[in-house]
C-alpha cells in the first residue's frame, strides 16, 4: 500500500524516476551527503503518484533511496531497519557503514532481484570513524560498489549524471550541494513533457538524517527555472 499522503498523478504525466546522492564539505570538516529524488510511481504503464517519498531512513546513520518497485522498496527498508536494530542489540554497538552496505546487498540480492519485485537502490551511510558519508550502489542481482563523489540511479539517472559531472566539485558548501541536487533531478525530469519535479531532499550528517523543507526546495526550483532556457521557451509557448 502506498503512503496516504501521496497524490494521484494525472494520466498525461510522463516522467523519469530519478534518485541521486552526492557528497560535500560539512561545516565541521567532515564529508556529508545530499540525497534527492522525484516522487513519481507507476503501476505498469499507468502513472500513479507524483509525491512518493523514495528515501527511507534505516537507522540514525543510514538511508536507502530506491528506484523500481515501490512496495518492494518499502518492504526492503522495513527488513533492513529490523536487521540493523537486532545487530545493534546483539553487538552492543552500531554496524560499520560497510557492514550495513553488505547486509543491504545480501538482503536485496536474495529477495528483491526478481523481475516483478525488482529494486535498484542507492545506500547511503555515515561512517562515524572516518567522519564521512559513504555512497553505495546496490545491484539487484547481487554485489555493490562504493562511489566517493556522487551516484545516480533510476530511468532519469543518466540525465541527472550529466548535470553532476558538469557542476559537482569536491568542496561544495551545503547550500551549493542542495541546489545542485535539485537542479540535477529537475533537469532529468524536464527532458519529458509533464515533468515530475524533485519532491524530497535529505541530508546525511554525523547527527543523522535531516530533511530539507519543502519551502526551500520550491524556492530553489523557482530560482532554477528563471535561468533555464527550456523553461523560458515553454512558458512563452504556453506549455508551462
mmCIF file of C-alpha atoms in Angstrom:
data_model
loop_
_atom_site.group_PDB
_atom_site.id
_atom_site.type_symbol
_atom_site.label_atom_id
_atom_site.label_comp_id
_atom_site.label_asym_id
_atom_site.label_seq_id
_atom_site.Cartn_x
_atom_site.Cartn_y
_atom_site.Cartn_z
ATOM 1 C CA UNK A 1 0.000 0.000 0.000
ATOM 2 C CA UNK A 2 1.353 3.414 -0.954
ATOM 3 C CA UNK A 3 1.545 6.118 1.748
ATOM 4 C CA UNK A 4 -1.740 8.070 2.220
ATOM 5 C CA UNK A 5 -0.074 11.452 1.646
ATOM 6 C CA UNK A 6 0.691 10.583 -1.988
ATOM 7 C CA UNK A 7 -1.307 12.278 -4.726
ATOM 8 C CA UNK A 8 -2.778 10.561 -7.754
ATOM 9 C CA UNK A 9 -0.981 11.566 -10.939
ATOM 10 C CA UNK A 10 -2.718 12.962 -13.963
ATOM 11 C CA UNK A 11 -2.765 10.416 -16.788
ATOM 12 C CA UNK A 12 -0.881 12.870 -19.003
ATOM 13 C CA UNK A 13 2.151 12.872 -16.688
ATOM 14 C CA UNK A 14 5.188 11.303 -18.307
ATOM 15 C CA UNK A 15 8.476 11.450 -16.480
ATOM 16 C CA UNK A 16 11.517 9.538 -15.288
ATOM 17 C CA UNK A 17 12.205 8.213 -11.819
ATOM 18 C CA UNK A 18 15.415 9.796 -10.555
ATOM 19 C CA UNK A 19 17.355 9.242 -7.344
ATOM 20 C CA UNK A 20 20.820 10.551 -6.531
ATOM 21 C CA UNK A 21 23.340 11.143 -3.777
ATOM 22 C CA UNK A 22 26.331 13.482 -3.727
ATOM 23 C CA UNK A 23 28.968 14.433 -1.169
ATOM 24 C CA UNK A 24 30.050 17.884 0.015
ATOM 25 C CA UNK A 25 32.104 19.555 2.749
ATOM 26 C CA UNK A 26 30.449 19.628 6.160
ATOM 27 C CA UNK A 27 30.899 22.652 8.395
ATOM 28 C CA UNK A 28 32.966 20.671 10.935
ATOM 29 C CA UNK A 29 35.438 19.254 8.409
ATOM 30 C CA UNK A 30 33.500 16.049 7.798
ATOM 31 C CA UNK A 31 32.073 14.860 4.466
ATOM 32 C CA UNK A 32 28.276 14.877 4.374
ATOM 33 C CA UNK A 33 25.848 13.796 1.656
ATOM 34 C CA UNK A 34 22.727 15.095 -0.054
ATOM 35 C CA UNK A 35 20.099 12.555 -1.143
ATOM 36 C CA UNK A 36 17.351 13.613 -3.565
ATOM 37 C CA UNK A 37 14.537 12.014 -5.537
ATOM 38 C CA UNK A 38 11.493 12.789 -7.613
ATOM 39 C CA UNK A 39 8.130 11.489 -6.378
ATOM 40 C CA UNK A 40 6.748 9.572 -9.363
ATOM 41 C CA UNK A 41 5.499 5.992 -9.026
ATOM 42 C CA UNK A 42 3.535 3.959 -11.542
ATOM 43 C CA UNK A 43 1.504 0.773 -11.870
ATOM 44 C CA UNK A 44 2.521 -0.846 -15.122
ATOM 45 C CA UNK A 45 2.435 1.942 -17.688
ATOM 46 C CA UNK A 46 -0.038 3.978 -15.617
ATOM 47 C CA UNK A 47 1.464 6.910 -13.697
ATOM 48 C CA UNK A 48 0.007 6.613 -10.193
ATOM 49 C CA UNK A 49 1.519 9.020 -7.632
ATOM 50 C CA UNK A 50 3.633 12.154 -8.033
ATOM 51 C CA UNK A 51 4.914 12.723 -4.487
ATOM 52 C CA UNK A 52 6.016 9.338 -3.165
ATOM 53 C CA UNK A 53 8.974 9.507 -0.785
ATOM 54 C CA UNK A 54 11.629 7.126 -2.142
ATOM 55 C CA UNK A 55 14.176 7.872 0.598
ATOM 56 C CA UNK A 56 13.815 5.571 3.625
ATOM 57 C CA UNK A 57 15.737 6.119 6.857
ATOM 58 C CA UNK A 58 17.039 2.795 8.211
ATOM 59 C CA UNK A 59 18.715 3.975 11.405
ATOM 60 C CA UNK A 60 20.349 7.168 12.620
ATOM 61 C CA UNK A 61 23.291 6.854 10.186
ATOM 62 C CA UNK A 62 21.905 5.077 7.109
ATOM 63 C CA UNK A 63 19.307 5.511 4.393
ATOM 64 C CA UNK A 64 18.046 3.691 1.304
ATOM 65 C CA UNK A 65 16.912 5.569 -1.831
ATOM 66 C CA UNK A 66 15.253 3.219 -4.302
ATOM 67 C CA UNK A 67 14.066 3.117 -7.883
ATOM 68 C CA UNK A 68 11.958 0.241 -9.133
ATOM 69 C CA UNK A 69 9.030 -1.477 -7.422
ATOM 70 C CA UNK A 70 7.731 0.997 -4.785
ATOM 71 C CA UNK A 71 6.166 -1.604 -2.479
ATOM 72 C CA UNK A 72 9.291 -3.763 -2.671
ATOM 73 C CA UNK A 73 11.459 -0.773 -1.730
ATOM 74 C CA UNK A 74 9.331 -0.070 1.351
ATOM 75 C CA UNK A 75 9.455 -3.732 2.353
ATOM 76 C CA UNK A 76 13.245 -3.881 1.914
ATOM 77 C CA UNK A 77 13.590 -0.789 4.129
ATOM 78 C CA UNK A 78 11.479 -2.434 6.857
ATOM 79 C CA UNK A 79 13.634 -5.572 6.801
ATOM 80 C CA UNK A 80 16.861 -3.567 6.930
ATOM 81 C CA UNK A 81 15.638 -1.479 9.865
ATOM 82 C CA UNK A 82 14.977 -4.701 11.756
ATOM 83 C CA UNK A 83 18.351 -6.202 10.787
ATOM 84 C CA UNK A 84 20.309 -3.135 11.891
ATOM 85 C CA UNK A 85 18.338 -2.892 15.142
ATOM 86 C CA UNK A 86 18.945 -6.552 16.020
ATOM 87 C CA UNK A 87 22.641 -6.271 15.139
ATOM 88 C CA UNK A 88 22.968 -3.247 17.413
ATOM 89 C CA UNK A 89 21.284 -5.126 20.276
ATOM 90 C CA UNK A 90 23.477 -8.210 19.871
ATOM 91 C CA UNK A 91 26.798 -6.437 19.317
ATOM 92 C CA UNK A 92 26.119 -3.549 21.740
ATOM 93 C CA UNK A 93 27.239 -1.155 19.002
ATOM 94 C CA UNK A 94 26.227 0.116 15.573
ATOM 95 C CA UNK A 95 27.324 -1.776 12.470
ATOM 96 C CA UNK A 96 30.016 -0.100 10.376
ATOM 97 C CA UNK A 97 28.964 1.722 7.207
ATOM 98 C CA UNK A 98 30.437 -1.028 5.042
ATOM 99 C CA UNK A 99 28.885 -3.698 7.250
ATOM 100 C CA UNK A 100 25.458 -2.151 6.683
ATOM 101 C CA UNK A 101 26.078 -1.973 2.929
ATOM 102 C CA UNK A 102 26.989 -5.670 2.955
ATOM 103 C CA UNK A 103 23.787 -6.540 4.827
ATOM 104 C CA UNK A 104 21.737 -4.464 2.382
ATOM 105 C CA UNK A 105 23.401 -6.153 -0.564
ATOM 106 C CA UNK A 106 22.736 -9.641 0.840
ATOM 107 C CA UNK A 107 19.075 -8.913 1.532
ATOM 108 C CA UNK A 108 18.300 -7.169 -1.748
ATOM 109 C CA UNK A 109 20.209 -9.686 -3.848
ATOM 110 C CA UNK A 110 18.378 -12.585 -2.214
ATOM 111 C CA UNK A 111 14.834 -11.247 -2.033
ATOM 112 C CA UNK A 112 14.370 -8.192 -4.263
ATOM 113 C CA UNK A 113 16.015 -9.117 -7.553
ATOM 114 C CA UNK A 114 13.213 -10.951 -9.384
ATOM 115 C CA UNK A 115 11.674 -9.234 -12.402
ATOM 116 C CA UNK A 116 8.302 -8.383 -10.828
ATOM 117 C CA UNK A 117 9.735 -7.294 -7.457
ATOM 118 C CA UNK A 118 12.922 -5.567 -8.552
ATOM 119 C CA UNK A 119 14.545 -2.513 -6.968
ATOM 120 C CA UNK A 120 17.757 -0.639 -7.774
ATOM 121 C CA UNK A 121 18.694 1.242 -4.610
ATOM 122 C CA UNK A 122 21.391 3.663 -3.561
ATOM 123 C CA UNK A 123 22.552 3.031 0.004
ATOM 124 C CA UNK A 124 23.983 5.952 1.990
ATOM 125 C CA UNK A 125 25.643 5.544 5.385
ATOM 126 C CA UNK A 126 27.634 7.873 7.605
ATOM 127 C CA UNK A 127 30.967 6.407 8.732
ATOM 128 C CA UNK A 128 31.484 7.669 12.289
ATOM 129 C CA UNK A 129 35.128 6.525 12.308
ATOM 130 C CA UNK A 130 36.184 8.195 9.051
ATOM 131 C CA UNK A 131 33.717 11.071 9.590
ATOM 132 C CA UNK A 132 32.277 10.934 6.104
ATOM 133 C CA UNK A 133 29.093 9.889 4.343
ATOM 134 C CA UNK A 134 29.594 6.912 2.041
ATOM 135 C CA UNK A 135 27.549 6.121 -1.067
ATOM 136 C CA UNK A 136 26.983 2.542 -2.259
ATOM 137 C CA UNK A 137 25.328 1.319 -5.447
ATOM 138 C CA UNK A 138 23.472 -1.910 -4.567
ATOM 139 C CA UNK A 139 22.997 -4.189 -7.587
ATOM 140 C CA UNK A 140 19.703 -6.043 -7.693
ATOM 141 C CA UNK A 141 21.414 -9.167 -8.968
ATOM 142 C CA UNK A 142 23.955 -9.140 -6.130
ATOM 143 C CA UNK A 143 27.067 -7.075 -5.470
ATOM 144 C CA UNK A 144 27.727 -3.459 -4.567
ATOM 145 C CA UNK A 145 30.159 -0.670 -5.335
ATOM 146 C CA UNK A 146 31.170 2.434 -3.392
ATOM 147 C CA UNK A 147 31.254 5.865 -5.027
ATOM 148 C CA UNK A 148 33.327 8.636 -3.466
ATOM 149 C CA UNK A 149 31.743 11.672 -5.121
ATOM 150 C CA UNK A 150 28.195 11.063 -6.374
ATOM 151 C CA UNK A 151 25.898 8.467 -7.872
ATOM 152 C CA UNK A 152 22.557 8.469 -9.725
ATOM 153 C CA UNK A 153 20.005 5.768 -10.469
ATOM 154 C CA UNK A 154 16.571 5.277 -11.974
ATOM 155 C CA UNK A 155 15.390 5.924 -15.523
ATOM 156 C CA UNK A 156 16.408 9.576 -15.241
ATOM 157 C CA UNK A 157 19.738 8.783 -13.613
ATOM 158 C CA UNK A 158 21.794 9.227 -16.774
ATOM 159 C CA UNK A 159 20.360 12.694 -17.366
ATOM 160 C CA UNK A 160 20.972 13.692 -13.753
ATOM 161 C CA UNK A 161 24.514 12.332 -14.015
ATOM 162 C CA UNK A 162 25.375 14.726 -16.849
ATOM 163 C CA UNK A 163 24.450 17.655 -14.573
ATOM 164 C CA UNK A 164 26.556 16.343 -11.687
ATOM 165 C CA UNK A 165 29.506 15.676 -13.982
ATOM 166 C CA UNK A 166 29.404 19.273 -15.176
ATOM 167 C CA UNK A 167 28.806 21.133 -11.910
ATOM 168 C CA UNK A 168 29.971 18.957 -8.987
ATOM 169 C CA UNK A 169 33.208 19.998 -7.268
ATOM 170 C CA UNK A 170 34.942 18.499 -4.255
ATOM 171 C CA UNK A 171 34.451 21.467 -1.932
ATOM 172 C CA UNK A 172 30.782 22.323 -2.382
ATOM 173 C CA UNK A 173 29.032 24.003 0.545
ATOM 174 C CA UNK A 174 25.768 22.589 1.885
ATOM 175 C CA UNK A 175 23.722 25.254 0.117
ATOM 176 C CA UNK A 176 25.514 24.618 -3.172
ATOM 177 C CA UNK A 177 25.093 20.850 -2.815
ATOM 178 C CA UNK A 178 21.350 21.174 -2.184
ATOM 179 C CA UNK A 179 20.949 23.448 -5.219
ATOM 180 C CA UNK A 180 22.931 21.039 -7.411
ATOM 181 C CA UNK A 181 20.907 18.004 -6.311
ATOM 182 C CA UNK A 182 17.621 19.773 -7.013
ATOM 183 C CA UNK A 183 18.915 21.033 -10.368
ATOM 184 C CA UNK A 184 20.000 17.517 -11.413
ATOM 185 C CA UNK A 185 16.620 15.912 -10.589
ATOM 186 C CA UNK A 186 14.777 18.834 -12.205
ATOM 187 C CA UNK A 187 16.784 18.640 -15.425
ATOM 188 C CA UNK A 188 16.392 14.848 -15.576
ATOM 189 C CA UNK A 189 12.620 15.129 -15.308
ATOM 190 C CA UNK A 190 12.459 18.187 -17.573
ATOM 191 C CA UNK A 191 13.554 16.149 -20.582
ATOM 192 C CA UNK A 192 9.985 14.825 -20.834
ATOM 193 C CA UNK A 193 6.609 16.537 -21.002
ATOM 194 C CA UNK A 194 4.650 16.984 -17.778
ATOM 195 C CA UNK A 195 7.878 16.503 -15.821
ATOM 196 C CA UNK A 196 7.778 15.439 -12.184
ATOM 197 C CA UNK A 197 9.930 17.794 -10.113
ATOM 198 C CA UNK A 198 12.199 16.987 -7.132
ATOM 199 C CA UNK A 199 9.986 16.142 -4.178
ATOM 200 C CA UNK A 200 12.288 15.053 -1.357
ATOM 201 C CA UNK A 201 15.796 16.107 -0.359
ATOM 202 C CA UNK A 202 17.602 14.677 2.675
ATOM 203 C CA UNK A 203 20.978 15.409 4.293
ATOM 204 C CA UNK A 204 23.164 12.681 5.859
ATOM 205 C CA UNK A 205 25.328 14.053 8.673
ATOM 206 C CA UNK A 206 27.063 12.782 11.808
ATOM 207 C CA UNK A 207 23.893 13.674 13.749
ATOM 208 C CA UNK A 208 21.670 11.651 11.431
ATOM 209 C CA UNK A 209 19.301 12.236 8.519
ATOM 210 C CA UNK A 210 17.867 15.741 8.117
ATOM 211 C CA UNK A 211 15.060 16.896 5.826
ATOM 212 C CA UNK A 212 15.276 19.918 3.565
ATOM 213 C CA UNK A 213 11.997 21.883 3.967
ATOM 214 C CA UNK A 214 9.595 21.890 1.029
ATOM 215 C CA UNK A 215 9.740 25.692 1.013
ATOM 216 C CA UNK A 216 13.493 25.579 0.368
ATOM 217 C CA UNK A 217 13.024 23.012 -2.429
ATOM 218 C CA UNK A 218 10.350 25.173 -4.066
ATOM 219 C CA UNK A 219 12.362 28.389 -3.755
ATOM 220 C CA UNK A 220 15.385 26.670 -5.285
ATOM 221 C CA UNK A 221 13.266 25.316 -8.149
ATOM 222 C CA UNK A 222 11.859 28.775 -8.823
ATOM 223 C CA UNK A 223 15.384 30.169 -8.990
ATOM 224 C CA UNK A 224 16.495 27.388 -11.360
ATOM 225 C CA UNK A 225 13.528 27.959 -13.658
ATOM 226 C CA UNK A 226 14.478 31.617 -14.062
ATOM 227 C CA UNK A 227 17.799 30.601 -15.626
ATOM 228 C CA UNK A 228 16.516 27.537 -17.507
ATOM 229 C CA UNK A 229 16.345 28.286 -21.242
ATOM 230 C CA UNK A 230 13.931 25.456 -21.983
ATOM 231 C CA UNK A 231 11.641 26.541 -19.104
ATOM 232 C CA UNK A 232 11.515 30.029 -20.608
ATOM 233 C CA UNK A 233 10.792 28.681 -24.098
ATOM 234 C CA UNK A 234 7.962 26.511 -22.757
ATOM 235 C CA UNK A 235 6.463 29.415 -20.824
ATOM 236 C CA UNK A 236 6.461 31.533 -23.969
ATOM 237 C CA UNK A 237 4.893 28.687 -25.926
ATOM 238 C CA UNK A 238 2.243 28.105 -23.301
ATOM 239 C CA UNK A 239 3.473 24.622 -22.359
ATOM 240 C CA UNK A 240 4.291 25.540 -18.743
#
